[in-house]
Tab-separated table of C-alpha atoms and ligand atoms in Angstrom:
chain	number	residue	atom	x	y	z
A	1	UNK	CA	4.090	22.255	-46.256
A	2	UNK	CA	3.539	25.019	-49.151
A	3	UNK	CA	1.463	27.098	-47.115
A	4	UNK	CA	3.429	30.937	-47.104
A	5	UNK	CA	2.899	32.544	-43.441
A	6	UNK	CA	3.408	36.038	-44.017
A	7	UNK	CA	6.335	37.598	-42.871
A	8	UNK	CA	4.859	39.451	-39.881
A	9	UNK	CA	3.093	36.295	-38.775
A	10	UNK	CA	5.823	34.157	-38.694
A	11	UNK	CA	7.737	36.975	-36.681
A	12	UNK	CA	5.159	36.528	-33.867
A	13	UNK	CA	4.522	33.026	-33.560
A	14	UNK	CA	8.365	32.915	-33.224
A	15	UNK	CA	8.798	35.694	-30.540
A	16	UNK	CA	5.466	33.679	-28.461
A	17	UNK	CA	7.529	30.780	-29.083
A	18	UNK	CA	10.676	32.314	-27.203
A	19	UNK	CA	8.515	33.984	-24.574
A	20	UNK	CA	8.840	32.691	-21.319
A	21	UNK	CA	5.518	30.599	-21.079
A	22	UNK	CA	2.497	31.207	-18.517
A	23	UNK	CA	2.770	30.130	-14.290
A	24	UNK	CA	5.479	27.507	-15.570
A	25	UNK	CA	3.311	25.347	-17.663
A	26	UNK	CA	6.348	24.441	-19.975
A	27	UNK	CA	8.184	22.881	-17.244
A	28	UNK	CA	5.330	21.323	-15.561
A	29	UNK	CA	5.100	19.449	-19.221
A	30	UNK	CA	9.029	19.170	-19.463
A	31	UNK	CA	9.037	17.229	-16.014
A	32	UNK	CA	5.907	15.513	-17.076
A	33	UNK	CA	7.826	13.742	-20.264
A	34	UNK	CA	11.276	13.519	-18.212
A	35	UNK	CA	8.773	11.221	-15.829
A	36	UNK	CA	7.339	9.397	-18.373
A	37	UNK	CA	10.795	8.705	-20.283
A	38	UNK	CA	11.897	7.589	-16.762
A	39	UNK	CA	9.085	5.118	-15.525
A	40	UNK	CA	9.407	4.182	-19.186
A	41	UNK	CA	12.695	2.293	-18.272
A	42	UNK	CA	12.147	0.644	-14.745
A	43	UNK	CA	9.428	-0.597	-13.295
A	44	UNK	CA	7.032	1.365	-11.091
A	45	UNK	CA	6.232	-0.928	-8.411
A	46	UNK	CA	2.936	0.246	-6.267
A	47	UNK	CA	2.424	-1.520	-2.736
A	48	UNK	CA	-0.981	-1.746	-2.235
A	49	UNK	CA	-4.042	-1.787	-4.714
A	50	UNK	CA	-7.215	-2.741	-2.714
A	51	UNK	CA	-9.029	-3.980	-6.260
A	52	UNK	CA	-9.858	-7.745	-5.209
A	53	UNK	CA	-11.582	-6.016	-1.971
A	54	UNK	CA	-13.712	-4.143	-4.564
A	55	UNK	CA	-14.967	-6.636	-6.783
A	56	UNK	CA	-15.899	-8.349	-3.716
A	57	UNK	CA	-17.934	-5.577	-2.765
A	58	UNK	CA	-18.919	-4.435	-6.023
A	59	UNK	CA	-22.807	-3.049	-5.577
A	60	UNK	CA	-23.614	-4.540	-9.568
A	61	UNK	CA	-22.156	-7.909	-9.064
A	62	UNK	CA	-20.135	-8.545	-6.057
A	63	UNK	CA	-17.119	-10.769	-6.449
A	64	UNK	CA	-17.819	-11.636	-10.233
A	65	UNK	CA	-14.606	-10.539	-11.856
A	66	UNK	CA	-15.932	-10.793	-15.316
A	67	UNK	CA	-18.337	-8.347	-14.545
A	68	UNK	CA	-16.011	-5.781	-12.970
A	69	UNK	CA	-14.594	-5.822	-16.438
A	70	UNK	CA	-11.023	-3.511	-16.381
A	71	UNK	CA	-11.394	-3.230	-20.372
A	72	UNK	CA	-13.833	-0.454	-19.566
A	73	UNK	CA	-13.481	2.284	-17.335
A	74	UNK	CA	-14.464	1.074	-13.755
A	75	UNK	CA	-16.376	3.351	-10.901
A	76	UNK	CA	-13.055	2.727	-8.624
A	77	UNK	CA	-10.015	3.983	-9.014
A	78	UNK	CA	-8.279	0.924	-11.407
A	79	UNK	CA	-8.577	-0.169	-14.909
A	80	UNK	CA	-6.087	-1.357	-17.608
A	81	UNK	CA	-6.300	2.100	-19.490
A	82	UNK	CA	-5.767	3.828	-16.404
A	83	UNK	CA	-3.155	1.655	-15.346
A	84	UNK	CA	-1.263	2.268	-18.981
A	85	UNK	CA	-1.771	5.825	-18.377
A	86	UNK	CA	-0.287	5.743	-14.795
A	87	UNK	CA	2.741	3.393	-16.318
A	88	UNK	CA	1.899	0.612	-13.215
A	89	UNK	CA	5.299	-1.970	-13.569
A	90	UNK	CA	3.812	-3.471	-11.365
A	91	UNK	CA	1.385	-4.173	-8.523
A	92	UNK	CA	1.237	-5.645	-5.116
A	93	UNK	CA	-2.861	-6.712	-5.500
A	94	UNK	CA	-3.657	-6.712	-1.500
A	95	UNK	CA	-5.945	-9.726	-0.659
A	96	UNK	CA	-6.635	-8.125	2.342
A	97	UNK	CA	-9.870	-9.234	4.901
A	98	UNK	CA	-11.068	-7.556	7.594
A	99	UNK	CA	-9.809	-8.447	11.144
A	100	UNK	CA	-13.872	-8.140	12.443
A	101	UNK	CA	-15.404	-11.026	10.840
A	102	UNK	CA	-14.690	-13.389	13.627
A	103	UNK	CA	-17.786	-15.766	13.251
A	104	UNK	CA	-17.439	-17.480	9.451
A	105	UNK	CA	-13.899	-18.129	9.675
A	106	UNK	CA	-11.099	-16.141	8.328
A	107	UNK	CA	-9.664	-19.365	5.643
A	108	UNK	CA	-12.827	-18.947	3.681
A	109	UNK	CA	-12.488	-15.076	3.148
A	110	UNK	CA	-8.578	-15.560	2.641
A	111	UNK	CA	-8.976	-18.016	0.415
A	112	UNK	CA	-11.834	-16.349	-1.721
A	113	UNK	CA	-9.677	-13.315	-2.288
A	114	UNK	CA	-6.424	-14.871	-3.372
A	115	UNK	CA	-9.283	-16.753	-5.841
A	116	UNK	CA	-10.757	-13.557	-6.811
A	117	UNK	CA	-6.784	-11.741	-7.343
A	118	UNK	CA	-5.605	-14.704	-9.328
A	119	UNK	CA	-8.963	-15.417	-11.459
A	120	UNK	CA	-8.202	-11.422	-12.115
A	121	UNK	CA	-4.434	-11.529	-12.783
A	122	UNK	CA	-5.728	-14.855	-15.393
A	123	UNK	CA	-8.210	-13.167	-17.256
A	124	UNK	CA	-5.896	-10.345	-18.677
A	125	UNK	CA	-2.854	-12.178	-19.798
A	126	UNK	CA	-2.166	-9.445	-22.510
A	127	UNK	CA	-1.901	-7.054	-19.795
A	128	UNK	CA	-1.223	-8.346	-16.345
A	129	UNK	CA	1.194	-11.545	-15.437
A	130	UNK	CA	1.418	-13.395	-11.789
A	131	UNK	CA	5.120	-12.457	-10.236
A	132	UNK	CA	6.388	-14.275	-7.526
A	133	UNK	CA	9.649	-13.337	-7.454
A	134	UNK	CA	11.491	-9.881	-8.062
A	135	UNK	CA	13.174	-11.716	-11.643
A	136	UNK	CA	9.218	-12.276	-12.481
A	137	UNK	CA	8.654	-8.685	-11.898
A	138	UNK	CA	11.842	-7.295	-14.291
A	139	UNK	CA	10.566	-9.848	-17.183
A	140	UNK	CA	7.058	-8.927	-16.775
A	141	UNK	CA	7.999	-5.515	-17.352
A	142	UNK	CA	10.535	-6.194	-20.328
A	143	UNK	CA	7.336	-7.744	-21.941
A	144	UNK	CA	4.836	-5.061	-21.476
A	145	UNK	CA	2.850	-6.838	-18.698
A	146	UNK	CA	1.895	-5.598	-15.304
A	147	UNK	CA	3.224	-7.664	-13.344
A	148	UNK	CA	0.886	-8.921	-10.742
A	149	UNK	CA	2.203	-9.597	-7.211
A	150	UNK	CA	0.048	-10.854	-4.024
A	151	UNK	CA	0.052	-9.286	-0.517
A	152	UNK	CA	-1.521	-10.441	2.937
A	153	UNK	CA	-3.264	-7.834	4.489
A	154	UNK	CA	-3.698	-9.217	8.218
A	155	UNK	CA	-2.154	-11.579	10.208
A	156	UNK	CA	-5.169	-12.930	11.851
A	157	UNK	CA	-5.712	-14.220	8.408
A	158	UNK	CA	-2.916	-17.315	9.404
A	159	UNK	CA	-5.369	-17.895	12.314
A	160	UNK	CA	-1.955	-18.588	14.956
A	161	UNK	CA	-0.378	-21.205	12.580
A	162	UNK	CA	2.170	-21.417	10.513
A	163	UNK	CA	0.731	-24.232	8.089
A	164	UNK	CA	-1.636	-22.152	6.995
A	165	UNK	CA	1.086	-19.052	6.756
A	166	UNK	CA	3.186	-21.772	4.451
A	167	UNK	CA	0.098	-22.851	2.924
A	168	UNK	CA	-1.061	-18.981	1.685
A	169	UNK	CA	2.861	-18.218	0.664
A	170	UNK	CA	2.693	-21.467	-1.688
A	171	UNK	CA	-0.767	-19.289	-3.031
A	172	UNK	CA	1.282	-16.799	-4.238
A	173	UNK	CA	1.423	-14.527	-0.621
A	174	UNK	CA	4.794	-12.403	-1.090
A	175	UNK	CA	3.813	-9.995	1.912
A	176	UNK	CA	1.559	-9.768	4.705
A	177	UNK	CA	1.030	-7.390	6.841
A	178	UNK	CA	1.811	-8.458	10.484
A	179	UNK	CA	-2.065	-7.102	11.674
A	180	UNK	CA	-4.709	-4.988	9.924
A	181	UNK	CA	-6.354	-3.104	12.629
A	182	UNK	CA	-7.322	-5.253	15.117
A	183	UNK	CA	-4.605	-6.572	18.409
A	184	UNK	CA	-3.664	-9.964	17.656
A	185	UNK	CA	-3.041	-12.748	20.056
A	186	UNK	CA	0.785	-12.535	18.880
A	187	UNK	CA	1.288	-8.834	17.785
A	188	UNK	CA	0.012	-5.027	18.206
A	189	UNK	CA	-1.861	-3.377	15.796
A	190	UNK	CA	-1.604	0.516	15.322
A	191	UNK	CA	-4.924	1.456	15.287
A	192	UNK	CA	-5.801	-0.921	18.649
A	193	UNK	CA	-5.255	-1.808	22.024
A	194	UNK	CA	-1.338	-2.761	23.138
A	195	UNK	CA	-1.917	-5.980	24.526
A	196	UNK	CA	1.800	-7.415	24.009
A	197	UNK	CA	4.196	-3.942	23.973
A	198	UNK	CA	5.155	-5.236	20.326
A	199	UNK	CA	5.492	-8.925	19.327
A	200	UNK	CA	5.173	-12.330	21.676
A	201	UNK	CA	7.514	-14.900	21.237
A	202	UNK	CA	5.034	-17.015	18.454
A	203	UNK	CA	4.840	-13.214	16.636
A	204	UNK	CA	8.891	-13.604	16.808
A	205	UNK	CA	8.267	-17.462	14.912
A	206	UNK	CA	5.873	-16.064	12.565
A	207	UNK	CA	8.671	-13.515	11.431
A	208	UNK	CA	11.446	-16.336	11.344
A	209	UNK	CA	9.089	-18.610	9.509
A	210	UNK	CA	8.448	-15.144	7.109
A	211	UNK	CA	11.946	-14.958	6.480
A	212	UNK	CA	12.994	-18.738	6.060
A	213	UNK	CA	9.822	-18.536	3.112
A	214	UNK	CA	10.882	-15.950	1.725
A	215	UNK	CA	7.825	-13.563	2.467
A	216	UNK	CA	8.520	-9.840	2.866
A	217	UNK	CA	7.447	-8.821	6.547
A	218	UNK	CA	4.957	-5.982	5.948
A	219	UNK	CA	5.063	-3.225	9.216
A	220	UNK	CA	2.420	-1.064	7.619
A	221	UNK	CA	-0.881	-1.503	10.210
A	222	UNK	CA	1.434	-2.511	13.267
A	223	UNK	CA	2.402	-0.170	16.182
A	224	UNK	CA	5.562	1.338	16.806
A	225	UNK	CA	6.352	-1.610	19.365
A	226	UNK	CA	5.870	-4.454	16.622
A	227	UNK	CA	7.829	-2.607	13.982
A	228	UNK	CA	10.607	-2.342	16.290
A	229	UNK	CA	10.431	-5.685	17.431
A	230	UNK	CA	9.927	-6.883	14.432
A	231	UNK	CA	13.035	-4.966	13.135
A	232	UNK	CA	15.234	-6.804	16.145
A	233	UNK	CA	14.515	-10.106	15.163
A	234	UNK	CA	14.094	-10.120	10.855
A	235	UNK	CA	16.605	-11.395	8.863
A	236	UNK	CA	15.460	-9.597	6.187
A	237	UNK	CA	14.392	-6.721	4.511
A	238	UNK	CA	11.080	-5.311	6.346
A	239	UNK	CA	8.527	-3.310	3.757
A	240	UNK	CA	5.454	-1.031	4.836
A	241	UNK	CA	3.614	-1.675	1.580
A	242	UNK	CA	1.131	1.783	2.532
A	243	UNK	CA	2.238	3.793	5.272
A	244	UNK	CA	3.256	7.685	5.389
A	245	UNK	CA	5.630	9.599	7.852
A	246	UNK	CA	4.420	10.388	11.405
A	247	UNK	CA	6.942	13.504	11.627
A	248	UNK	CA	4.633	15.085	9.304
A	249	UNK	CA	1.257	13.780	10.439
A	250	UNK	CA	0.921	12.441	13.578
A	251	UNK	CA	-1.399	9.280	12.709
A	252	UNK	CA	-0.676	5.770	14.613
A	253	UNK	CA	-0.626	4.271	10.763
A	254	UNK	CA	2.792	6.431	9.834
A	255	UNK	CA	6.439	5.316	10.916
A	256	UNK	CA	7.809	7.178	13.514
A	257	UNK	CA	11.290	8.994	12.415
A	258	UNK	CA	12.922	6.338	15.231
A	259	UNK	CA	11.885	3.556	12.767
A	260	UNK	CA	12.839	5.315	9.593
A	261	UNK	CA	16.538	5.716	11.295
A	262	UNK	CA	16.697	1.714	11.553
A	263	UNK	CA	15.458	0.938	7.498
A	264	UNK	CA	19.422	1.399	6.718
A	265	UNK	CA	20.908	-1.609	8.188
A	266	UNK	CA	17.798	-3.571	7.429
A	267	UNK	CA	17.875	-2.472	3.997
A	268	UNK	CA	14.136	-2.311	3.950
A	269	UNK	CA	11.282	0.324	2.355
A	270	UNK	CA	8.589	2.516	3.511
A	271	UNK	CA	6.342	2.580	0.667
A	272	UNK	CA	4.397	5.800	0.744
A	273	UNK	CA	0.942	5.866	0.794
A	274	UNK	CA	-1.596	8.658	-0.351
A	275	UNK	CA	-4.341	7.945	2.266
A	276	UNK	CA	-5.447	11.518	2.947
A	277	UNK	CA	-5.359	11.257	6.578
A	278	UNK	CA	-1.816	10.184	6.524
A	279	UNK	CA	-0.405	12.766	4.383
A	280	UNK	CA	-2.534	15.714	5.581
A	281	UNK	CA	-2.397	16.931	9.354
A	282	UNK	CA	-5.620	19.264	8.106
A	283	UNK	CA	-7.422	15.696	7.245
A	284	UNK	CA	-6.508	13.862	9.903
A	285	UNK	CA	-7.604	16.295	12.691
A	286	UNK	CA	-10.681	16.567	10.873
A	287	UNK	CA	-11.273	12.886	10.666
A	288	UNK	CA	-10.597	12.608	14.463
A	289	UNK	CA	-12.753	15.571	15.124
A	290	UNK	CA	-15.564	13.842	13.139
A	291	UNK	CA	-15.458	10.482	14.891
A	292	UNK	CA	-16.077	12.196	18.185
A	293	UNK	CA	-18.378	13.983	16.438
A	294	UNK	CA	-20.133	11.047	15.692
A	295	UNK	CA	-19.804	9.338	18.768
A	296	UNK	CA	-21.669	12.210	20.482
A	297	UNK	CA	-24.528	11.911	18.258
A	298	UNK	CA	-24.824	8.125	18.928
A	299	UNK	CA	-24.716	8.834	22.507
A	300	UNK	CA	-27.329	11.794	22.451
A	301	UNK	CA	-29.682	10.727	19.882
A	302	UNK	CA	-31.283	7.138	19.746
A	303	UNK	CA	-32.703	7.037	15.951
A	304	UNK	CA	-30.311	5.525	13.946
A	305	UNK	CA	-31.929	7.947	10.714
A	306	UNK	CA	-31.565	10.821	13.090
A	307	UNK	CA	-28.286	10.291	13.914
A	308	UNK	CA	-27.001	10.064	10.499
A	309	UNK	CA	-29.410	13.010	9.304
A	310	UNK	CA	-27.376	14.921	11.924
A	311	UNK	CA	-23.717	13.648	11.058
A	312	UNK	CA	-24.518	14.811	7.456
A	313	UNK	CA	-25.380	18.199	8.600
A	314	UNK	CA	-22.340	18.125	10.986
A	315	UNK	CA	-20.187	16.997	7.706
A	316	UNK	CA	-22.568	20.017	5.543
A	317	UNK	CA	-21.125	22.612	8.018
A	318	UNK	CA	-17.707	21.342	8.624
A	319	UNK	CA	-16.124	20.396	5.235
A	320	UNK	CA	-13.617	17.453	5.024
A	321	UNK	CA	-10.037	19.477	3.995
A	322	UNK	CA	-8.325	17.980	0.628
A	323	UNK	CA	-5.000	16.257	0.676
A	324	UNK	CA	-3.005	17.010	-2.612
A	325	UNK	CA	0.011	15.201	-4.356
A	326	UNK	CA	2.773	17.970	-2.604
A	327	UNK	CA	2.289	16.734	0.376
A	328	UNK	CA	2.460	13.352	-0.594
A	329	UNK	CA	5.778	14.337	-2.151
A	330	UNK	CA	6.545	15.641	0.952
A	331	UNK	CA	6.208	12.436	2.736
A	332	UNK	CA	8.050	10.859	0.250
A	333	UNK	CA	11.247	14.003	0.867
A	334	UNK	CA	10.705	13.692	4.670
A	335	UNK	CA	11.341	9.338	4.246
A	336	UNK	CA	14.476	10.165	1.871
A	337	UNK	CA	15.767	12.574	4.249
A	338	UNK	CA	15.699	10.158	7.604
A	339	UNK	CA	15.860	6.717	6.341
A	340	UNK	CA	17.859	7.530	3.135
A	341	UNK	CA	17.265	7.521	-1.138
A	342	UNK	CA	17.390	3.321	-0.891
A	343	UNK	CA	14.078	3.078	1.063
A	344	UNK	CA	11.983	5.222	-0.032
A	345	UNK	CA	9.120	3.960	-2.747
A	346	UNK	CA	5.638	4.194	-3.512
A	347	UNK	CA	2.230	2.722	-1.400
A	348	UNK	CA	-0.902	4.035	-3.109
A	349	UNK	CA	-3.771	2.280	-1.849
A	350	UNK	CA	-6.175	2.754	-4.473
A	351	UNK	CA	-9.513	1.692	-4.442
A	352	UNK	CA	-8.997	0.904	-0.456
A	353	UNK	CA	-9.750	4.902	0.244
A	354	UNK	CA	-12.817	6.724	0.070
A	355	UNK	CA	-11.152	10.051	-0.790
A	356	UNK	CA	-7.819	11.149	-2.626
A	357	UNK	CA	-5.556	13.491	-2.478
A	358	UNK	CA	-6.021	16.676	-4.914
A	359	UNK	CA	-3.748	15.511	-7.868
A	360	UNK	CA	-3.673	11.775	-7.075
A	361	UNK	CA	-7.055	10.748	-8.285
A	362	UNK	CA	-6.142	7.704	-9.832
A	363	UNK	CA	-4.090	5.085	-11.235
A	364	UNK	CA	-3.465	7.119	-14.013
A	365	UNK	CA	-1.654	9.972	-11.972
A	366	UNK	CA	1.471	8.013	-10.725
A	367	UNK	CA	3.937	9.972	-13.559
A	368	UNK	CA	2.736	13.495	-12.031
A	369	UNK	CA	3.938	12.448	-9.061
A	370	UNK	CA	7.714	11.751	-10.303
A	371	UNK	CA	7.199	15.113	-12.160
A	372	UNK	CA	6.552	16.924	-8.938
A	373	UNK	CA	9.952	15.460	-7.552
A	374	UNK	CA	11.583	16.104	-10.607
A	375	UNK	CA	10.334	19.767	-10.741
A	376	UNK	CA	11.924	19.874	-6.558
A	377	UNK	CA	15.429	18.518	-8.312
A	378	UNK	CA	15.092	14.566	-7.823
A	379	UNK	CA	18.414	13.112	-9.582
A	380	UNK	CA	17.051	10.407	-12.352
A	381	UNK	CA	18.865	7.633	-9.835
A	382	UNK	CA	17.017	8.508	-6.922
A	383	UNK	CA	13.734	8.270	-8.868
A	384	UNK	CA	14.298	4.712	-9.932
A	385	UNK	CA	15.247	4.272	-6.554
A	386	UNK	CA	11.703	5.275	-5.670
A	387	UNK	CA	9.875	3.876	-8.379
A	388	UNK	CA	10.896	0.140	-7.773
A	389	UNK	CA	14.310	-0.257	-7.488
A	390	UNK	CA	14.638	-0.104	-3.926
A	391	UNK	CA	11.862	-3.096	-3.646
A	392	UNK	CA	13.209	-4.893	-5.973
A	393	UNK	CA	16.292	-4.972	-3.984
A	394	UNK	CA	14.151	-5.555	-0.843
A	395	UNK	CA	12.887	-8.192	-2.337
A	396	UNK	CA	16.335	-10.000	-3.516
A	397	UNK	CA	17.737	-9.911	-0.490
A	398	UNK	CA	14.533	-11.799	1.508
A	399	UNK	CA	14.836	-14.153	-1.214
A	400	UNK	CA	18.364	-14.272	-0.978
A	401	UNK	CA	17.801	-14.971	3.005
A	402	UNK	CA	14.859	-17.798	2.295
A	403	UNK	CA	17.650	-19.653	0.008
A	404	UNK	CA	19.846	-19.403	3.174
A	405	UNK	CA	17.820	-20.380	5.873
A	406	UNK	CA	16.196	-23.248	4.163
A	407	UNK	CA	19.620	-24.917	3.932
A	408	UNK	CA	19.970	-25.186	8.007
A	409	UNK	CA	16.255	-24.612	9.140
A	410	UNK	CA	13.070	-26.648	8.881
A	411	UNK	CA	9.872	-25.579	8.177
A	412	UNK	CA	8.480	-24.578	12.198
A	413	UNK	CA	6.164	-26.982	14.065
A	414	UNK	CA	6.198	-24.527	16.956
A	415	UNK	CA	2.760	-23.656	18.328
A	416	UNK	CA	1.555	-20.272	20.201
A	417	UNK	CA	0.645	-22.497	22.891
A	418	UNK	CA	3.994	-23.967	23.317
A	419	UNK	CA	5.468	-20.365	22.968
A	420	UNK	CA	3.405	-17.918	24.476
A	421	UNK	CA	1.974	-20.047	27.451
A	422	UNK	CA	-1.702	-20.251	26.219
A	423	UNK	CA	-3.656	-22.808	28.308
A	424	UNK	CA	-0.125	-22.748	30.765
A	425	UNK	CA	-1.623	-19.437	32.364
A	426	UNK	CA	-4.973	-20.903	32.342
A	427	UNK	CA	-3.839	-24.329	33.840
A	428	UNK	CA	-2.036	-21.733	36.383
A	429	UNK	CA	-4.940	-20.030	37.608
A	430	UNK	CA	-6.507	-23.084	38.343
A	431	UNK	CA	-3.581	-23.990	41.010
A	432	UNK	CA	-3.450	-20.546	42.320
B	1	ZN	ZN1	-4.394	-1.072	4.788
């Protein structure tokens, strides 16, 4: 350039220059490009994306996935730009359905979500590639693609056989969740009644039959019974695709430090979510407070308007507290610091919560989150540890086991009858 600052000029914009900047904005940026340099060269691996839920549900055209077009900037919390933004490596798309529907079948609803994730995953190929092993997830990432894993959300889905658990892995399944929130006949949820004090002998099968396929056992949704039974009997790595700590907020969804002390001879990895309620004590009283809250009003006014006239004006008076992205990265510390660097990583659960934490607000946001841990003194090791490593790992090892068992084991024929004594007890009665 030719333009001549004056001599003066140039004096001050150097001394600014030099001047310690404002509320350490210069080293939020710093750690902000350190992050992106870093996510840059390994994969970011998320756990849990709830997107094929929302096109389902879409209000404008539910379960058209042309419609909910991820060119353009979506109403949830997912799109391709955002996802660029964020740096996604790559995703576990959860094909989860709910435990509730118990009248239309659960195969249908399974089945139309792994459609709807895999009609999404094929209508991108610039941008988002099917992985089915950890090796697919390393070259989708060399290649600038997202790539695009599948995860089970609910055992109830397999319906108490292991065809159909065989049958959904050969769709593409790489994890599923033991339960979503409902008690199984063969394993505890966290969020409902303990029925079995962890796993019955058939939930032991389904984990064997897990591990001989090569599917990653997924403890996030279980109780603390199930996870640890689960833990005794895995040959495997376990994941919780999006869970947070329960040291820090006592929720029934979090892992219990006792379970976080076993992940280092399993080698497996808690995968920390940003739910609200499981990263914020604040939120998580107040969303107890407002169930009973609700609850009352059901009881004490009959109106169904009424009652929801008054649960707003509870909600107008008592203002839902904001989680925000520290104590997510506290979560994230608190996991290092009991369970260790290799099994820690990263759970969001976009687009399967209502509200976000303060700083988190999208898929966009994942670097801010490594710049927060950089800014706290996270070593560039421990990061990629975080970011995907540690799955990857996770993941070579339960694929590492499938190889193994499949040389000595056939595929199981057991049934929960056989197993757990259904129809036995009933036969039993009868004689009694
Ligand atoms: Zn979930």
């Amino acid at each position: 350039m030719n333009v001549r600052i004056p001599l003066l000029t140039s004096h001050l914009l150097l001394l600014t220059a030099l001047m310690p900047s404002p509320a350490g904005a210069q080293s939020k940026d710093r750690a902000l490009e350190h992050a992106r340099k870093l996510l840059r060269s390994t994969p970011l691996i998320d756990g849990h994306n709830d997107l094929p839920w929302a096109i389902r549900e879409s209000e404008k055209a539910p379960r058209d996935v042309a419609a909910y077009d991820l060119r353009t900037r979506t109403t949830g919390h997912t799109d391709l730009s955002r996802m660029a933004q964020g740096q996604v490596g790559a995703q576990f798309w959860s094909i989860y359905i709910p435990g509730e529907i118990k009248d239309s079948g659960y195969a249908k609803v399974q089945l139309e979500q792994f459609d709807i994730a895999r009609r999404v995953i094929a209508l991108y190929p610039d941008r988002l590639a099917l992985a089915l092993t950890a090796d697919d997830i390393e070259r989708s990432f060399k290649r600038g693609r997202v790539a695009s894993l599948l995860g089970m959300e609910g055992g109830h889905a397999i319906e108490n056989s292991l065809g159909a658990l065989r049958s959904y892995y050969d769709l593409g399944a790489r994890y599923m969740t033991l339960t979503h929130n409902v008690t199984l006949d063969w394993a505890d949820a966290a969020l409902d009644s303990t029925r079995h004090n962890g796993l019955t002998e058939f939930g032991r099968e389904v984990v064997r039959e897990m591990n001989r396929l090569g599917m990653l056992v997924d403890l996030s949704h279980v109780s603390p019974a199930t996870m640890s039974d689960a833990l005794d009997v895995t040959e495997a790595p376990v994941i919780f695709s999006h869970s947070s700590a329960r040291a820090l907020t006592d929720h029934p969804r979090n892992v219990p430090d006792s379970i976080l002390a076993r992940l280092p001879k399993n080698g497996g990895v808690v995968m920390v979510t940003f739910v609200p309620a499981f990263v914020s004590p604040e939120v998580a009283a107040w969303e107890a407070q407002a169930k009973e809250q609700e609850n009352a009003i059901k009881e004490a006014v009959p109106d169904t308007v009424d009652q929801k006239r008054r649960f707003e004006e509870w909600k107008a008076t008592h203002p839902r507290p904001t989680a925000t992205l520290r104590q997510v990265a506290d979560n994230i510390e608190h996991v290092r610091k009991v369970a260790g660097s290799d099994h820690v990583g990263i759970g969001s659960d976009f687009d399967g919560i209502d509200t976000v934490p303060e700083g988190l607000e999208d898929v966009s946001k994942f670097p801010e989150l490594f710049a927060e841990l950089i800014r706290r003194g996270w070593s560039d090791s421990d990061l990629k540890k975080l970011a995907g490593q540690n799955l990857l790992r996770a993941m070579r090892a339960a694929e590492a086991t499938a190889a193994r068992l499949q040389k000595t084991r056939e595929p199981s024929t057991k049934t929960i009858e056989q197993l757990d004594g259904k129809g036995t007890s009933v036969s039993g009665k009868e004689k009694a």
